[in-house]
CSV table of C-alpha atoms and ligand atoms in Angstrom, one decimal:
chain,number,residue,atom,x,y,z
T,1,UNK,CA,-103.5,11.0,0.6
T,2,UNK,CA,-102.7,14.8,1.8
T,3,UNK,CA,-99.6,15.5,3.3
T,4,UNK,CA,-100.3,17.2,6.6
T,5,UNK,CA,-96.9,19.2,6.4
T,6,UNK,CA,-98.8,21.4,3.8
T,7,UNK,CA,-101.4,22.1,6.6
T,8,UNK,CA,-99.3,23.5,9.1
T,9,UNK,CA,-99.4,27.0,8.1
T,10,UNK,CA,-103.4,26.9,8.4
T,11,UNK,CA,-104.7,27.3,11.5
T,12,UNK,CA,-107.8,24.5,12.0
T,13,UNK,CA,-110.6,23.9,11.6
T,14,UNK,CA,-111.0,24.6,8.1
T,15,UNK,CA,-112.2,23.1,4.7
T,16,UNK,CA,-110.2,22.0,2.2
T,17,UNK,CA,-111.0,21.8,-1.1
T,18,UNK,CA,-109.4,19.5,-3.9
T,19,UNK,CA,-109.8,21.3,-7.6
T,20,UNK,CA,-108.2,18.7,-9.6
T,21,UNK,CA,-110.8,16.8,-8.8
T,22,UNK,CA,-113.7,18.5,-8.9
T,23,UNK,CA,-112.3,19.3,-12.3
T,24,UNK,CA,-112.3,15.8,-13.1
T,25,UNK,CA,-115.9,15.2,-11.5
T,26,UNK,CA,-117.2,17.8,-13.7
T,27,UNK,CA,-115.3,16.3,-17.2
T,28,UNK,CA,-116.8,13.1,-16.3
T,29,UNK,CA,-120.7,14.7,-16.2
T,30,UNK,CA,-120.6,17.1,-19.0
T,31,UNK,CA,-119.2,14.1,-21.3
T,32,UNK,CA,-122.4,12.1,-19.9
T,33,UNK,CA,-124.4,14.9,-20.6
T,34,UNK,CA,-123.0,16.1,-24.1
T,35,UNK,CA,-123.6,12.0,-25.0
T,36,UNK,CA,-127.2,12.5,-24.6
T,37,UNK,CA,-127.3,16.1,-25.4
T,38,UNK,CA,-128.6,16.5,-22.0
T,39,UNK,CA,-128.3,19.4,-19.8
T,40,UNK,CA,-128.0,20.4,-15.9
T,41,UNK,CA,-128.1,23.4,-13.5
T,42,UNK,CA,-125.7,22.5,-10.2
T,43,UNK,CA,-127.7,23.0,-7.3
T,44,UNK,CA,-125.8,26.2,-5.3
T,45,UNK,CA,-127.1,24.9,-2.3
T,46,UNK,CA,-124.5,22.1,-1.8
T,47,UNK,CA,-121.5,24.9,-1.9
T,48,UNK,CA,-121.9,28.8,-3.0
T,49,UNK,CA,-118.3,29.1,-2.8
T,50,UNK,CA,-116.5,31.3,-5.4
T,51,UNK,CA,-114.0,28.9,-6.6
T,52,UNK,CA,-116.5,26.3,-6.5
T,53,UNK,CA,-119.0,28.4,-9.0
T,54,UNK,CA,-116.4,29.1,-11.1
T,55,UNK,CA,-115.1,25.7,-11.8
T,56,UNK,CA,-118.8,24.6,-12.0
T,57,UNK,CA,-120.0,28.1,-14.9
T,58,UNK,CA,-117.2,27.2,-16.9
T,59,UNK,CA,-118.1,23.3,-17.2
T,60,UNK,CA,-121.2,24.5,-18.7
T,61,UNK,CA,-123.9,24.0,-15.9
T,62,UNK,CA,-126.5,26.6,-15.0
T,63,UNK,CA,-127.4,27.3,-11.4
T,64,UNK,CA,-129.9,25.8,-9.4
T,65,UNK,CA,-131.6,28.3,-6.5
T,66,UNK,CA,-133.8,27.9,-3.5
T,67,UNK,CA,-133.9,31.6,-2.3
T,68,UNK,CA,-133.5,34.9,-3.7
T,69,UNK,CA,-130.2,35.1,-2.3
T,70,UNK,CA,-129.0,32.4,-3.9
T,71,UNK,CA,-130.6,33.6,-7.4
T,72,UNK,CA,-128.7,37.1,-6.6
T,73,UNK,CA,-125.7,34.8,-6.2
T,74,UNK,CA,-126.0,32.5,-9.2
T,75,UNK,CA,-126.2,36.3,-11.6
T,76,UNK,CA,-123.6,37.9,-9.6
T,77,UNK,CA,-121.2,34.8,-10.0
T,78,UNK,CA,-121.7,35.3,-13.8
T,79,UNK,CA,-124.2,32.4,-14.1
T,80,UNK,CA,-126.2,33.2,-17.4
T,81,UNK,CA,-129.8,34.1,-16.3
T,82,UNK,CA,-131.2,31.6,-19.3
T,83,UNK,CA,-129.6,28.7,-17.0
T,84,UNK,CA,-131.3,29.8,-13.9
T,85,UNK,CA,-133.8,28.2,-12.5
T,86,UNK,CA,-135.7,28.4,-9.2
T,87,UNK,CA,-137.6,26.1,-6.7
T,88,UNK,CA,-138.8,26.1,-3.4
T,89,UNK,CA,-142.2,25.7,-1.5
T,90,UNK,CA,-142.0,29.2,0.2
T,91,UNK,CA,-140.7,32.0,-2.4
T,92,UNK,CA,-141.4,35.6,-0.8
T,93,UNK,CA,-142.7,38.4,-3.1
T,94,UNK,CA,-139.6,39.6,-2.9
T,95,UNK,CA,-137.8,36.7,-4.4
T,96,UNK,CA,-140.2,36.5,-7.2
T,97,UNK,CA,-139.3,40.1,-8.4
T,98,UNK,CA,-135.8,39.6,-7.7
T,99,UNK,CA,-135.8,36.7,-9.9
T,100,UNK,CA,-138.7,38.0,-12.5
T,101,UNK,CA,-136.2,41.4,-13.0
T,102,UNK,CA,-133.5,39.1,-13.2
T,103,UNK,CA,-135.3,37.0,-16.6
T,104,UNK,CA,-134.5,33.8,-15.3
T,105,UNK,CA,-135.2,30.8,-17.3
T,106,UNK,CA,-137.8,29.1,-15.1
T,107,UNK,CA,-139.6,29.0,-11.5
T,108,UNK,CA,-140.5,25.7,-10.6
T,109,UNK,CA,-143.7,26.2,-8.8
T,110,UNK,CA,-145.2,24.2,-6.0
T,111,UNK,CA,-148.4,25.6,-5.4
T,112,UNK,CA,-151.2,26.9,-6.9
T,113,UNK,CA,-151.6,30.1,-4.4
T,114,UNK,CA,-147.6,30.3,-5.7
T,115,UNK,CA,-148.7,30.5,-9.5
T,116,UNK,CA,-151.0,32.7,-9.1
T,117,UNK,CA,-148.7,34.9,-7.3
T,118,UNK,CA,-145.8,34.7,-9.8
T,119,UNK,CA,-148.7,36.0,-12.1
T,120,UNK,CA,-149.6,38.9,-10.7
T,121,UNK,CA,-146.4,39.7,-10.2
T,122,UNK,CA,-145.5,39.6,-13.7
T,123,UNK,CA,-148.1,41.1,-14.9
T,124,UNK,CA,-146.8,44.1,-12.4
T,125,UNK,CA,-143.4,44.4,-14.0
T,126,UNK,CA,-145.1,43.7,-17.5
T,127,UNK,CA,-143.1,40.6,-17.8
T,128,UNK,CA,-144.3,36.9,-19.0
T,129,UNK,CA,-142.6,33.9,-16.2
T,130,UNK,CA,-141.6,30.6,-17.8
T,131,UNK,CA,-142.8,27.9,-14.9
T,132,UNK,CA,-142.4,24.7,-14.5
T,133,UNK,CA,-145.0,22.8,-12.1
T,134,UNK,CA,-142.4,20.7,-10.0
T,135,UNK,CA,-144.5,17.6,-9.5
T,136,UNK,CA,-144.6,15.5,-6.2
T,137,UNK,CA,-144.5,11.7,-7.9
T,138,UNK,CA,-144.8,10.0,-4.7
T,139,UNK,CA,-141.9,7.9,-4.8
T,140,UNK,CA,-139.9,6.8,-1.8
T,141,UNK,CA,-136.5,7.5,-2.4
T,142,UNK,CA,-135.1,4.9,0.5
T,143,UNK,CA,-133.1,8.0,1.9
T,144,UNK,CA,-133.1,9.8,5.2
T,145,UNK,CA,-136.5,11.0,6.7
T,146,UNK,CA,-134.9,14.6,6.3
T,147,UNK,CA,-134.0,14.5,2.7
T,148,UNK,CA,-137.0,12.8,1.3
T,149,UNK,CA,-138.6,15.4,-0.8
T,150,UNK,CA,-141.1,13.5,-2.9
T,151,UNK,CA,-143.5,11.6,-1.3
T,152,UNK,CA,-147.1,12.4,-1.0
T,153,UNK,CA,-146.9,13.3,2.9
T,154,UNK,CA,-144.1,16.0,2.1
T,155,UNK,CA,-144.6,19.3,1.7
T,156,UNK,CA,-142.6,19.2,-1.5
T,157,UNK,CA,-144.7,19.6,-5.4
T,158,UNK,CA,-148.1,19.3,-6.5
T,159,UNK,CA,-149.7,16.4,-6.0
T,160,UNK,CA,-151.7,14.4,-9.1
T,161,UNK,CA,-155.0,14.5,-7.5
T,162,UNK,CA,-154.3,18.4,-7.8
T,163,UNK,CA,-153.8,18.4,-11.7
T,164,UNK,CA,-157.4,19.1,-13.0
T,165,UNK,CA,-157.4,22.4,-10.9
T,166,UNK,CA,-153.5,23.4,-11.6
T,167,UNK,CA,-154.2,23.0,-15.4
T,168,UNK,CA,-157.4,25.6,-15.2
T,169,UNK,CA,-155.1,27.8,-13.2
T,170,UNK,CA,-152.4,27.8,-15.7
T,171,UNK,CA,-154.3,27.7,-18.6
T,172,UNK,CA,-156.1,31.3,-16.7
T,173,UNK,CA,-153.2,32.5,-15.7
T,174,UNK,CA,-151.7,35.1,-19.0
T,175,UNK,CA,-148.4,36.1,-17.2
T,176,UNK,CA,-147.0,32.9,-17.0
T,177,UNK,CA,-146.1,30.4,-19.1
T,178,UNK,CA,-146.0,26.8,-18.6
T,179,UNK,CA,-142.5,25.1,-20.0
T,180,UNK,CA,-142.1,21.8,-18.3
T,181,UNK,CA,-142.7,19.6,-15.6
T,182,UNK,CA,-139.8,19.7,-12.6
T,183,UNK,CA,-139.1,16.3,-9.8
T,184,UNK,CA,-136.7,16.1,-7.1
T,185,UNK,CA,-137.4,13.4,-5.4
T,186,UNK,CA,-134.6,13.7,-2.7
T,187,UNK,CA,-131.1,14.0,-1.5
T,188,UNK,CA,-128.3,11.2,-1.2
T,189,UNK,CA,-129.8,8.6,-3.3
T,190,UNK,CA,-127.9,5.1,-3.9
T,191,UNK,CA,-130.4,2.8,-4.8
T,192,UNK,CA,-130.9,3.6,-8.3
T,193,UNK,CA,-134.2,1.6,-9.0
T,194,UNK,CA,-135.4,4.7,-7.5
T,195,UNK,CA,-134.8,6.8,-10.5
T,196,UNK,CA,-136.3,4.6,-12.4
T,197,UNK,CA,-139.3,4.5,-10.4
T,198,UNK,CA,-139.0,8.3,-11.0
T,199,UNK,CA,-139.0,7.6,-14.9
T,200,UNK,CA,-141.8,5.8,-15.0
T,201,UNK,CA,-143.5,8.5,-12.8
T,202,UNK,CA,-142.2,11.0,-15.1
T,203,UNK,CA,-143.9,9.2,-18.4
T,204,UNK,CA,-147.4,8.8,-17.2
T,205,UNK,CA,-147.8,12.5,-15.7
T,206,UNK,CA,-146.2,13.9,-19.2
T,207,UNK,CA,-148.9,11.7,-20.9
T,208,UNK,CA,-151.6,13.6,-18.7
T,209,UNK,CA,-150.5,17.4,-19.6
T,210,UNK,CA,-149.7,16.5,-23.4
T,211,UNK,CA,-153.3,15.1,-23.3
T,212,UNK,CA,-154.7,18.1,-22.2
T,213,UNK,CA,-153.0,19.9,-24.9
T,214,UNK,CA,-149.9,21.1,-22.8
T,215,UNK,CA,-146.6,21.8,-24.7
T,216,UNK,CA,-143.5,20.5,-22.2
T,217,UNK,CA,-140.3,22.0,-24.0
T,218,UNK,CA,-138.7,20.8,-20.8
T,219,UNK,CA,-139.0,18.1,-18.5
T,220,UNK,CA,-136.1,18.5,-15.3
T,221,UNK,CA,-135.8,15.1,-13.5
T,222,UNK,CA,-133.7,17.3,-10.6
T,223,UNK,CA,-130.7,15.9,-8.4
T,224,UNK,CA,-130.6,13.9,-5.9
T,225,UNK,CA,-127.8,11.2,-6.9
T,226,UNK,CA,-126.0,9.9,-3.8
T,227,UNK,CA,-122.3,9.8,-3.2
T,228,UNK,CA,-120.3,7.0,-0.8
T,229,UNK,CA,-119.3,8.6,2.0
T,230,UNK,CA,-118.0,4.8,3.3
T,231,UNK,CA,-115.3,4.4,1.4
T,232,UNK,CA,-114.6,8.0,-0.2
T,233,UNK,CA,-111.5,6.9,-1.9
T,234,UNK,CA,-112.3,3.6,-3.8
T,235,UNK,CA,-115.4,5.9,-5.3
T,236,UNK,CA,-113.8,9.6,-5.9
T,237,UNK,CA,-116.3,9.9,-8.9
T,238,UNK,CA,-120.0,8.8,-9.2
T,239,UNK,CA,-121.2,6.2,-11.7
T,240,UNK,CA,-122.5,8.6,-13.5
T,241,UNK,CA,-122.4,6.0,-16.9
T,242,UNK,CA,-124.7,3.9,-15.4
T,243,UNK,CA,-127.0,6.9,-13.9
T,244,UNK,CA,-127.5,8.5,-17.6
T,245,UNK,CA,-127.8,5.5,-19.1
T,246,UNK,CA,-130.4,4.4,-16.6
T,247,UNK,CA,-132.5,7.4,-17.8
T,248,UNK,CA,-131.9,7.8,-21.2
T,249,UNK,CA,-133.7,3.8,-21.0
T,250,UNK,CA,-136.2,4.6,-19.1
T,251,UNK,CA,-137.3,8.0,-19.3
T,252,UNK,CA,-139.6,8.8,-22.7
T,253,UNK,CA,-138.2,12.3,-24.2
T,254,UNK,CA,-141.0,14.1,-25.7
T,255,UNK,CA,-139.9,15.3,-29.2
T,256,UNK,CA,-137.9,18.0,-29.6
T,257,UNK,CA,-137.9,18.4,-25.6
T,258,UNK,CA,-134.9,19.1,-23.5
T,259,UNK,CA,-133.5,17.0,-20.3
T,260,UNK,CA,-132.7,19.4,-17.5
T,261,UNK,CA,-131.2,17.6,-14.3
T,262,UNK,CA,-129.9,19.7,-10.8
T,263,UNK,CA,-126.8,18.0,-9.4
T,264,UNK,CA,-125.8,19.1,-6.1
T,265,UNK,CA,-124.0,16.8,-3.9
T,266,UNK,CA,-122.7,14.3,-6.4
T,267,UNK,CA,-120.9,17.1,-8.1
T,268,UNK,CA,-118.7,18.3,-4.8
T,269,UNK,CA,-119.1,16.2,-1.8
T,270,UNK,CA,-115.9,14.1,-2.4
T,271,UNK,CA,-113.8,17.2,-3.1
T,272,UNK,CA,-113.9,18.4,0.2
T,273,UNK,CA,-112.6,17.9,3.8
T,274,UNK,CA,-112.8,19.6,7.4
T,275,UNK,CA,-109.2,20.0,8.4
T,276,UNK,CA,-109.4,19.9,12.0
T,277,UNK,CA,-106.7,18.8,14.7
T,278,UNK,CA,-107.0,16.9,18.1
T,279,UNK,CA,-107.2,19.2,21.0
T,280,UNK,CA,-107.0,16.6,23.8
T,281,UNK,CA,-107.6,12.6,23.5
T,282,UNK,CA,-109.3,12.0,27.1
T,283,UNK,CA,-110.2,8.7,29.0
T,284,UNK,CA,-114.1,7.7,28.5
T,285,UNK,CA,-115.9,4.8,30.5
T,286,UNK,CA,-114.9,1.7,28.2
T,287,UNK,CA,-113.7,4.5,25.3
T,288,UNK,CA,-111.2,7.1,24.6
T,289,UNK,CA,-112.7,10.4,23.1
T,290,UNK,CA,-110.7,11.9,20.7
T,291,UNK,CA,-111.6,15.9,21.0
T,292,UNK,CA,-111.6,18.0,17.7
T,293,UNK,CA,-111.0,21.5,17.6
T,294,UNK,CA,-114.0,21.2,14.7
T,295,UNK,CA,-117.3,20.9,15.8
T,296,UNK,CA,-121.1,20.5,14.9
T,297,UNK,CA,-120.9,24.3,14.1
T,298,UNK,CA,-118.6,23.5,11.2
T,299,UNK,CA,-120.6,20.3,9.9
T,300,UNK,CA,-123.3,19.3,11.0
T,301,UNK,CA,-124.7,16.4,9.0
T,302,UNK,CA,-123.5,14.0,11.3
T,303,UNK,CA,-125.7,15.3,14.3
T,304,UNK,CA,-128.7,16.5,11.5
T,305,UNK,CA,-129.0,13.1,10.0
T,306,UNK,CA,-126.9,11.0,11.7
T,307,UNK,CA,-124.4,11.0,8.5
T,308,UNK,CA,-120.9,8.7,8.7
T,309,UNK,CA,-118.1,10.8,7.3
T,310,UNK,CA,-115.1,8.8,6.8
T,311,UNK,CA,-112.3,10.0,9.4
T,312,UNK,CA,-108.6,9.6,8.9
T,313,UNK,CA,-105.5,10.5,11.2
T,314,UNK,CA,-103.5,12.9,8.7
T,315,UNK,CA,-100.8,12.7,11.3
T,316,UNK,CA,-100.1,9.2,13.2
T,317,UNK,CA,-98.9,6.0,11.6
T,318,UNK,CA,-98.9,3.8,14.8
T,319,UNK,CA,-101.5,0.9,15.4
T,320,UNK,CA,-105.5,1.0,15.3
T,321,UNK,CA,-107.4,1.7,18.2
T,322,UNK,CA,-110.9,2.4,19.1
T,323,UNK,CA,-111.8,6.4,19.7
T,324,UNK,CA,-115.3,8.2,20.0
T,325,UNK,CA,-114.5,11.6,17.9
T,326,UNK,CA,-116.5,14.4,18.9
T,327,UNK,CA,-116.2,18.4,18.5
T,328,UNK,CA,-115.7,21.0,21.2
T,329,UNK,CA,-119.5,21.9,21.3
T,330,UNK,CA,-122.0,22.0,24.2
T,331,UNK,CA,-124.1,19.3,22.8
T,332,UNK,CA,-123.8,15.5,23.2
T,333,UNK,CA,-125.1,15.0,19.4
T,334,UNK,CA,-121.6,17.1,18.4
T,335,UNK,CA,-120.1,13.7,17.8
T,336,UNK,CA,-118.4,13.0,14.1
T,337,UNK,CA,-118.3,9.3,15.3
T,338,UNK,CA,-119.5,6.7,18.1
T,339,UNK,CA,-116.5,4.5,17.8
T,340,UNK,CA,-114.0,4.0,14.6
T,341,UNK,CA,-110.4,2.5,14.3
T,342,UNK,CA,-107.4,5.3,14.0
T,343,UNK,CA,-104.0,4.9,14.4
T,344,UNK,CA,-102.8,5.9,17.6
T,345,UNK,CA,-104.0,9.5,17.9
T,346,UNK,CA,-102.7,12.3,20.2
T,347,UNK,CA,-102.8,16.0,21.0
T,348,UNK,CA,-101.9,17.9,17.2
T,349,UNK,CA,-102.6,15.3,14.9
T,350,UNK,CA,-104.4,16.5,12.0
T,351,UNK,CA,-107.7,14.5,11.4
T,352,UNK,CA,-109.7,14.9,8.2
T,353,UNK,CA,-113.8,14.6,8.0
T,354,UNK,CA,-114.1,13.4,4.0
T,355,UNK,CA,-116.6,13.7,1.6
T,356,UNK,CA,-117.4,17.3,3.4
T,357,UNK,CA,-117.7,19.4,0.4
T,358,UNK,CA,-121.7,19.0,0.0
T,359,UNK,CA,-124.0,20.8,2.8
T,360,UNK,CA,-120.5,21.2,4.9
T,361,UNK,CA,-119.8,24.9,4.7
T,362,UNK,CA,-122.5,25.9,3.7
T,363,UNK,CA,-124.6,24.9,7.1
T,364,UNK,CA,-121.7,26.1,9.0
T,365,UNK,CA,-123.3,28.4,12.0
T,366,UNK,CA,-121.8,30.9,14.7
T,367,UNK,CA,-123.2,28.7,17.8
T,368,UNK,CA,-121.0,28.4,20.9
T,369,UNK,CA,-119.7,32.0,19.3
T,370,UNK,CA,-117.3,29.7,17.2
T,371,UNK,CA,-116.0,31.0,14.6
T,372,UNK,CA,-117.4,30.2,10.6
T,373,UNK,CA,-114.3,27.9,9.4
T,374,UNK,CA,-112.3,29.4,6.2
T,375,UNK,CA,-112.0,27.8,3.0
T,376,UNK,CA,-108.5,26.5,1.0
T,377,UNK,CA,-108.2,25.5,-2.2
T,378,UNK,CA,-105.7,22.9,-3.3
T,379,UNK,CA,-104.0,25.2,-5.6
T,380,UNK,CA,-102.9,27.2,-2.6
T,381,UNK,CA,-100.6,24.6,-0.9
N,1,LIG,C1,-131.3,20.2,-3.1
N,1,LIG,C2,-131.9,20.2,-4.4
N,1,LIG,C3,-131.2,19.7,-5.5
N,1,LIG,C4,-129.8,19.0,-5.3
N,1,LIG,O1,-129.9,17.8,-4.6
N,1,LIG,P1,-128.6,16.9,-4.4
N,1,LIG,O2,-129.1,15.8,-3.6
N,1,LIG,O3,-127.5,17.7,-3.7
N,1,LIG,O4,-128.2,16.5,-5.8
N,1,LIG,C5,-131.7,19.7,-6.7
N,1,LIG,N1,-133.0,20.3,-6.9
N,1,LIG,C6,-133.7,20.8,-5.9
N,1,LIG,C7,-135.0,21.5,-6.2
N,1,LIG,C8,-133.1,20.8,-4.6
N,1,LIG,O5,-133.9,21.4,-3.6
C-alpha cells in the first residue's frame, strides 16, 4: 500500500486522505444512481472537509445537515440550496431561520412541536418550508446500540401511532408544505435484508398518506449503508449494484416521485487513514503494548462503539507478533486494539488506522490538550 517514505515530512498523527479513490467511490454511485434516475445528498456529518466537499458537489450530490452549522457549511462550500436538506430531532430557532433564509429544499421534521415551529417561523420571514416528516419505521437495523436510529424506543422520527394527529397538524399548518416522507434507520449497516425490511416499511406508510389525500413528490430512504472495516482492502468500494438494485425491487416509487437517499460513511470511510507512529513498544503482563502517538482524541470510534479498524505496520517487514495498540491518552478505553498480529514493530514505525475517513476527524476533540490532527490529501505527496 502507502509508501511510508512519503510520510516522513509530516509530522504524526494525522489523516490521510486518498482522492483517487474517493473519486472512484463516487463514479461508482452516481452511475448507480443515474441507472435509476435516482438522486442523493452526502451526509456532511461523516467528513466536512474542503477537499472532501468538493470532490463530493462536483459528483452531483447535495448535502445532508444535522445543525445549522453544517447547513451554513453545505451553502458556503457552494452546495446548491435546492439539494439541501435538513434533519435532526433538536433544531434551535436559530437553525430554522438560518436554514428558512437560506431556501433550502427540505427539513425533515421529527416532531409535531418541531412542525409547528418551522411554521411560525415561516410565516415570520413570509416564507413557505418544504418538510418532509422523517418517519421512525421501527426496524432493527442489527447495528450498534449507538447507531440505531429507527426503532420505536429511539428518539429518532415520528412514530405511526402518531400519524392521525401529524396529518391534522400538517394539513393546519399554511407555512409549510408537506413534500415527502424521510427514514434513516441507522449507521453502518451490512445486513441488507434490513433495507428491505425498510422498503416494505416504506410502501405501507406511503399507502397511508396517499390515502389521506397526501401528495409525496419525494420519498428519501436516507443512509446508513455499512462499509468493511475487516478487510478494507479486498472491499475498497461498496456493493453498491446489489444495494440499488435491492431497492429499485423492493421499494414501490409513487408516479412521477423522486428517490432521495443520504450516504455518509459508505461514500468516504475507506478513503481515509490516521497516520500515526509508535512512540514506545512497552512490556505488558502476557502482552506487549504498542504506544501510538494517535489517540482516542483523534478517533474515537474504537472507544465510542467498540469499532475494529484495520491496523497495519507502514514501516516493519519482520515476523508477526501479538501487540495491544493503544493511544497516549489518560483513559484505559484509548485502545485501537486488544491484541492483533503486526510485524515486528518498534519505536518510529509508521502505523496506519484504515477505513478512518467516516466519523474520524470529524469527532476529533482537544482532550488531554492534544492537539486536533491535520489533514493530507494524496495529491500532496
Ligand atoms: C448520519 C445520517 C446519515 C448518514 O449515515 P451513514 O451511516 O453515514 O450513511 C444520513 N441521514 C441522516 C438523517 C443522518 O443522521
Amino acid at each position: 500500500m502507502i509508501n511510508p517514505a512519503a510520510f516522513e515530512k509530516w509530522e504524526t498523527p494525522f489523516y490521510y486522505y486518498d482522492l483517487s479513490l474517493l473519486k472512484e467511490t463516487l463514479g461508482v454511485y452516481t452511475s448507480c444512481l443515474n441507472k435509476y434516475g435516482y438522486h442523493a445528498h452526502y451526509a456532511l456529518k461523516a467528513n466536512a472537509n474542503d477537499r472532501i466537499l468538493e470532490e463530493i458537489r462536483l459528483a452531483g450530490l447535495g448535502a445532508d445537515c444535522v445543525s445549522g452549522n453544517e447547513v451554513t457549511l453545505a451553502l458556503q462550500s457552494g452546495f446548491d440550496p435546492q439539494k439541501v436538506v435538513f434533519a435532526g430531532v433538536g433544531k434551535t430557532d436559530k437553525e430554522i431561520i438560518t436554514a428558512l433564509k437560506g431556501d433550502i429544499f427540505s427539513f425533515n421534521c421529527e416532531s409535531i412541536p418541531e412542525i409547528e415551529v418551522i411554521n411560525n417561523l415561516a410565516a415570520g420571514l413570509g416564507k413557505k418550508a418544504r418538510i418532509s416528516l422523517r418517519i421512525n419505521p421501527d426496524v432493527d437495523a442489527h447495528t450498534h446500540k449507538y447507531i440505531t436510529t429507527g426503532k420505536a424506543q429511539n428518539k429518532f422520527g415520528i412514530s405511526h401511532w402518531m400519524f392521525d394527529q401529524v396529518w391534522d397538524v400538517v394539513s393546519r399548518c399554511t407555512h409549510v408544505q408537506l413534500i415527502g416522507l424521510h427514514f434513516h434507520v441507522g449507521s453502518q449497516i451490512t445486513n441488507i435484508g434490513v433495507f428491505k425490511a425498510l422498503c416494505h416499511r416504506v410502501n405501507e406508510f406511503q399507502r397511508w398518506f396517499v390515502n389521506k389525500g397526501a401528495e409525496l413528490p419525494v420519498v428519501n430512504l436516507g443512509g446508513g449503508l455499512g462499509v468493511n472495516y475487516h478487510a478494507p482492502f479486498e472491499h475498497r468500494i461498496v456493493d453498491f449494484n446489489s444495494f440499488f438494485e435491492l431497492i429499485h425491487q423492493n421499494l414501490i416509487v409513487l408516479p412521477g416521485q423522486e428517490v432521495h437517499f443520504e450516504p455518509g460513511r459508505a461514500l468516504v470511510a475507506q478513503c481515509g487513514y490516521l497516520i500515526s507512529r509508535v512512540i514506545y513498544v512497552k512490556k505488558g503482563r502476557g502482552i506487549k503494548f504498542a504506544i501510538l502517538d494517535a489517540g482516542m482524541n483523534d478517533l474515537i470510534r474504537p472507544a465510542l462503539y467498540s469499532a475494529h479498524h484495520h491496523i497495519v505496520n507502514l514501516s516493519s517487514k519482520g515476523r508477526d507478533m501479538r501487540y495491544q495498540v493503544v493511544g497516549p491518552v489518560c483513559e484505559s478505553s484509548d485502545r485501537f486494539a486488544k491484541s492483533v498480529l503486526l510485524p515486528q514493530t518498534q519505536r518510529g514505525d509508521f502505523i496506519a488506522l484504515c477505513t478512518a475517513g467516516a466519523y474520524g476527524q470529524v469527532m476529533a476533540m482537544r482532550y488531554n490538550q492534544r492537539d486536533i490532527a491535520p489533514a493530507y490529501y494524496s495529491d500532496q505527496l
